[in-house]
Coordinates of C-alpha atoms in Angstrom, one line a residue:
M174 CA 3.0 -2.7 -62.2
R175 CA 3.9 -6.1 -60.9
L176 CA 5.9 -7.0 -57.7
D177 CA 8.4 -9.8 -57.8
S178 CA 7.9 -12.7 -55.4
G179 CA 10.5 -11.4 -52.8
R180 CA 9.0 -8.0 -52.6
A181 CA 5.5 -9.4 -52.4
M182 CA 6.4 -11.7 -49.5
R183 CA 8.1 -8.8 -47.6
F184 CA 5.0 -6.6 -48.1
Q185 CA 2.7 -9.4 -46.9
E186 CA 4.9 -9.8 -43.7
F187 CA 4.7 -6.1 -43.0
F188 CA 1.0 -6.0 -43.5
N189 CA 0.4 -9.0 -41.2
A190 CA 2.6 -7.4 -38.4
F191 CA 0.8 -4.1 -38.8
S192 CA -2.6 -5.7 -38.6
G193 CA -1.7 -7.7 -35.5
A194 CA -0.5 -4.5 -33.7
F195 CA -3.7 -2.7 -34.7
Q196 CA -5.8 -5.6 -33.3
D197 CA -3.8 -5.4 -30.1
L198 CA -4.6 -1.7 -29.7
R199 CA -8.3 -2.4 -30.2
A200 CA -8.4 -5.3 -27.7
P201 CA -10.3 -4.4 -24.5
P202 CA -8.4 -4.3 -21.2
G203 CA -8.4 -7.3 -19.0
D204 CA -11.3 -7.7 -16.5
G205 CA -9.1 -8.0 -13.5
G206 CA -9.8 -11.7 -12.9
D207 CA -13.5 -11.1 -12.4
R208 CA -14.5 -14.1 -14.5
P209 CA -13.1 -17.6 -14.4
R210 CA -10.4 -18.1 -17.1
P211 CA -9.2 -21.3 -18.6
A212 CA -6.0 -22.3 -16.9
R213 CA -2.9 -23.9 -18.3
G214 CA -3.3 -26.7 -15.8
Y215 CA -4.2 -27.3 -12.2
M216 CA -2.9 -24.2 -10.4
N217 CA -0.2 -23.7 -13.0
T218 CA -0.5 -19.9 -12.7
P219 CA 0.9 -18.6 -9.4
F220 CA -1.6 -16.5 -7.5
H221 CA 0.4 -13.4 -7.6
D222 CA 1.2 -13.7 -11.3
A223 CA -2.5 -13.9 -12.3
P224 CA -3.5 -11.2 -14.8
T225 CA -4.8 -7.9 -13.2
R226 CA -6.1 -4.7 -14.6
H227 CA -2.8 -3.0 -14.2
E228 CA 0.2 -4.0 -16.5
G229 CA 2.5 -2.5 -13.9
F230 CA 2.4 -1.1 -10.4
G231 CA 3.7 2.4 -11.0
G232 CA 6.5 4.1 -9.3
G233 CA 7.0 5.6 -5.9
A234 CA 5.6 4.4 -2.5
A235 CA 2.2 3.6 -4.0
G236 CA 3.7 1.4 -6.6
M237 CA 5.8 -0.4 -4.0
L238 CA 2.7 -0.9 -1.8
R239 CA 0.7 -2.4 -4.7
K240 CA 3.6 -4.7 -5.6
A241 CA 4.1 -5.9 -2.0
L242 CA 0.4 -6.5 -1.6
D243 CA 0.2 -8.4 -4.8
R244 CA 3.1 -10.7 -3.8
W245 CA 2.6 -11.1 -0.1
F246 CA -1.0 -10.5 0.8
Y247 CA -2.4 -14.0 0.8
F248 CA 0.6 -15.5 2.5
G249 CA 0.4 -12.7 5.2
M250 CA -3.3 -13.4 5.7
A251 CA -2.6 -17.1 6.3
W252 CA -0.2 -16.0 9.1
L253 CA -2.9 -13.6 10.4
V254 CA -5.5 -16.3 10.6
L255 CA -3.0 -18.5 12.4
L256 CA -2.2 -15.8 14.9
V257 CA -5.9 -15.1 15.6
V258 CA -6.5 -18.8 16.2
A259 CA -3.4 -19.2 18.4
Y260 CA -4.2 -16.2 20.5
G261 CA -7.9 -17.0 20.9
F262 CA -7.6 -20.7 21.8
G263 CA -4.2 -20.3 23.5
R264 CA -5.8 -18.3 26.3
G265 CA -6.5 -20.9 29.1
L266 CA -5.8 -23.8 26.8
G267 CA -4.2 -25.9 29.6
G268 CA -7.2 -25.6 32.0
R269 CA -9.9 -25.9 29.3
L270 CA -8.6 -28.7 27.0
L271 CA -5.4 -30.2 28.2
H272 CA -6.0 -30.5 31.9
P273 CA -9.8 -30.0 32.4
A274 CA -11.4 -30.6 35.8
V275 CA -13.9 -32.9 34.2
P276 CA -13.0 -35.2 31.3
L277 CA -14.2 -33.8 28.0
P278 CA -15.6 -35.9 25.1
W279 CA -12.9 -37.4 22.8
I280 CA -14.5 -35.8 19.8
L281 CA -13.5 -32.3 21.1
H282 CA -9.8 -33.3 21.0
V283 CA -10.2 -34.7 17.4
H284 CA -11.9 -31.5 16.4
A285 CA -9.1 -29.4 17.8
L286 CA -6.5 -31.5 16.0
V287 CA -8.3 -31.4 12.6
F288 CA -9.1 -27.7 12.9
S289 CA -5.5 -26.9 13.8
G290 CA -4.3 -29.0 10.9
W291 CA -6.5 -27.0 8.5
V292 CA -5.0 -23.7 9.7
L293 CA -1.5 -25.0 9.4
L294 CA -2.2 -26.5 6.0
F295 CA -3.6 -23.2 4.8
L296 CA -0.4 -21.5 5.8
V297 CA 1.8 -24.1 4.1
Q298 CA -0.2 -24.0 0.9
S299 CA -0.1 -20.2 0.7
G300 CA 3.7 -20.4 1.2
L301 CA 4.1 -23.0 -1.5
V302 CA 2.3 -20.9 -4.0
R303 CA 4.3 -17.9 -3.0
R304 CA 7.5 -19.9 -3.7
H305 CA 6.1 -21.2 -7.0
Q306 CA 6.2 -24.8 -5.8
V307 CA 2.9 -25.6 -7.5
R308 CA 3.5 -29.4 -7.8
L309 CA 3.8 -29.8 -4.1
H310 CA 0.9 -27.4 -3.6
R311 CA -1.2 -29.6 -5.9
R312 CA -0.3 -32.8 -4.1
L313 CA -1.1 -31.3 -0.7
G314 CA -4.3 -30.0 -2.2
M315 CA -5.6 -33.6 -2.2
L316 CA -5.0 -33.8 1.5
G317 CA -6.7 -30.4 1.9
A318 CA -9.7 -31.6 0.0
G319 CA -10.2 -34.5 2.3
L320 CA -9.6 -32.3 5.4
G321 CA -11.9 -29.6 4.2
A322 CA -14.7 -32.1 3.4
A323 CA -14.4 -33.6 6.9
L324 CA -14.4 -30.3 8.8
P325 CA -18.1 -29.4 8.5
L326 CA -19.2 -32.8 9.4
L327 CA -16.9 -32.9 12.4
G328 CA -17.9 -29.4 13.4
V329 CA -21.6 -30.2 13.5
A330 CA -21.0 -33.5 15.3
T331 CA -18.8 -31.8 17.9
A332 CA -21.4 -29.1 18.5
L333 CA -24.1 -31.8 19.1
V334 CA -21.9 -33.9 21.4
M335 CA -20.9 -30.9 23.4
R336 CA -24.5 -29.8 23.7
Q337 CA -25.4 -33.2 25.1
W338 CA -22.4 -33.1 27.5
H339 CA -23.4 -29.7 28.8
A340 CA -27.0 -30.7 29.1
S341 CA -26.0 -33.6 31.4
R342 CA -24.6 -31.0 33.8
G343 CA -27.3 -28.3 33.7
P344 CA -29.6 -26.3 31.5
V345 CA -28.3 -25.4 28.0
N346 CA -29.3 -22.8 25.4
D347 CA -30.0 -24.9 22.3
A348 CA -30.7 -21.7 20.3
F349 CA -26.9 -21.1 20.1
L350 CA -26.5 -24.1 17.9
A351 CA -27.4 -21.7 15.1
V352 CA -23.9 -20.2 15.4
S353 CA -22.1 -23.5 15.0
F354 CA -24.4 -24.6 12.2
N355 CA -23.9 -21.3 10.3
D356 CA -20.1 -21.4 10.6
M357 CA -19.9 -24.9 9.2
L358 CA -22.4 -24.1 6.4
T359 CA -20.4 -21.0 5.5
F360 CA -17.2 -23.0 5.4
A361 CA -18.7 -25.8 3.4
V362 CA -20.2 -23.5 0.7
T363 CA -17.1 -21.4 0.2
F364 CA -14.7 -24.3 0.4
G365 CA -16.8 -26.3 -2.1
L366 CA -16.8 -23.3 -4.5
A367 CA -13.0 -22.9 -4.0
L368 CA -12.6 -26.6 -4.9
H369 CA -14.8 -26.3 -7.9
W370 CA -12.8 -23.3 -9.2
R371 CA -9.4 -24.7 -8.2
R372 CA -8.2 -24.2 -11.8
Q373 CA -9.2 -20.5 -11.6
P374 CA -6.6 -18.9 -9.2
E375 CA -8.4 -15.5 -8.9
F376 CA -11.5 -17.2 -7.6
H377 CA -9.8 -20.1 -5.7
R378 CA -7.5 -18.0 -3.5
R379 CA -10.3 -15.6 -2.5
L380 CA -12.8 -18.3 -1.6
M381 CA -10.2 -20.2 0.3
L382 CA -9.5 -17.1 2.3
I383 CA -13.2 -16.6 3.1
A384 CA -13.5 -20.2 4.1
S385 CA -10.6 -20.1 6.5
C386 CA -11.7 -16.8 8.0
A387 CA -15.1 -18.3 8.7
L388 CA -13.4 -20.8 11.0
T389 CA -12.0 -18.0 13.3
V390 CA -15.4 -17.3 14.9
A391 CA -14.7 -19.5 18.0
A392 CA -11.2 -17.9 18.4
F393 CA -12.6 -14.4 18.3
A394 CA -15.3 -15.5 20.9
R395 CA -12.4 -16.3 23.3
F396 CA -10.7 -12.8 22.9
P397 CA -10.8 -10.5 25.9
R398 CA -14.1 -8.5 26.0
T399 CA -12.1 -5.3 25.7
L400 CA -11.0 -6.4 22.3
V401 CA -14.1 -8.2 21.1
P402 CA -17.3 -7.4 22.9
A403 CA -19.8 -10.1 23.7
N404 CA -21.8 -11.4 20.6
A405 CA -19.5 -9.3 18.3
W406 CA -17.3 -12.2 17.2
Y407 CA -18.5 -12.0 13.6
A408 CA -17.1 -8.5 13.3
G409 CA -13.6 -9.9 13.5
V410 CA -14.4 -12.4 10.8
D411 CA -15.8 -9.7 8.5
L412 CA -12.8 -7.5 9.2
L413 CA -10.4 -10.2 8.0
I414 CA -12.4 -10.7 4.8
A415 CA -12.7 -7.0 4.3
L416 CA -8.9 -6.8 4.1
G417 CA -9.2 -8.8 0.9
L418 CA -11.5 -6.2 -0.5
L419 CA -9.1 -3.5 0.4
R420 CA -6.2 -5.4 -1.2
D421 CA -8.2 -5.7 -4.4
L422 CA -9.0 -1.9 -4.5
V423 CA -5.3 -1.0 -3.9
V424 CA -3.8 -3.5 -6.3
E425 CA -6.4 -4.0 -9.0
G426 CA -8.6 -0.9 -8.7
R427 CA -11.7 -3.0 -8.2
V428 CA -13.2 -5.6 -5.9
H429 CA -13.4 -9.1 -7.3
R430 CA -16.8 -10.8 -7.7
A431 CA -15.9 -13.5 -5.1
Y432 CA -15.7 -10.8 -2.5
R433 CA -18.6 -8.6 -3.9
I434 CA -20.9 -11.6 -3.5
G435 CA -19.1 -13.6 -0.8
L436 CA -18.9 -11.0 1.9
P437 CA -22.6 -9.9 1.8
G438 CA -23.6 -13.6 1.7
V439 CA -21.4 -14.4 4.7
M440 CA -22.8 -11.4 6.6
A441 CA -26.4 -12.4 5.8
G442 CA -25.8 -15.9 7.3
Q443 CA -24.2 -14.3 10.4
A444 CA -27.2 -12.0 10.9
L445 CA -29.6 -14.9 10.7
A446 CA -27.5 -17.0 13.1
L447 CA -27.3 -14.2 15.6
Y448 CA -31.0 -13.6 15.4
L449 CA -31.8 -17.3 16.0
A450 CA -29.2 -17.6 18.8
L451 CA -30.2 -14.4 20.7
A452 CA -33.9 -14.0 20.0
A453 CA -34.5 -17.8 20.2
P454 CA -37.8 -17.7 18.3
E455 CA -40.2 -20.5 19.1
G456 CA -40.1 -21.9 15.6
W457 CA -36.4 -22.4 15.8
L458 CA -36.5 -24.0 19.2
A459 CA -39.4 -26.3 18.1
L460 CA -37.3 -27.4 15.0
L461 CA -34.3 -28.2 17.3
R462 CA -36.5 -30.2 19.7
A463 CA -37.9 -32.2 16.8
C464 CA -34.4 -32.9 15.4
L465 CA -32.6 -33.5 18.7
G466 CA -35.4 -35.3 20.6

């Protein structure tokens, strides 16, 4: 029995549609953004619209919480970083930086301006992504790339100049340079990776958050001791990053690889820096003397 051409075409269309639906059913679920994906262009996918493991957020209060975290978390974290920095450095700012009893090196003022500029730019960039203004986000990203590249160099230079400035007024503990060096290294690595994966929003936004949180160490060190005990400043940094892990668990049901690898790596660097700063092993001091003269 032969089918006429019209029936044959309709049968073929039905078979193709059925086969496509069957293949969709067999396709594995998404991996929650755990691997870099090809993007449609530089940051063309808004952060909160990136694919997740959940097609929807569910109903009720839990669904509303997941939806709110998915849309507002990174913008809210940018505000939180700004508040931490403003509170930490705002305490006694006039007497320490603006009207010091003894003039401070000029590089400290430059460092303060560049550091503040980064925090404000981080907030603006997060807000632009939240509002889907990706073109402007991309243009400002060029400024952020230059600013981020300058920050580690400026941070290390400021630490060395201030060490010399304090040494001219009395004994100094060179071992504590380990903290400054670690902070700048942590920022440089995470910022560099974020720049490398700028076309992968799921990696980029998490690494930018880790990099920005790494810069809050000095602010936490200026908190009242009742809030942040002595030598416990890194706990504040880790808590900020841990909020990102919690967001992933609530929204996506799993922790992204950027956090799974990034937070332990950050904590390992912190532990080493604290050991070198507090224990002051002779090998570390000898290395500093050889480098600093």
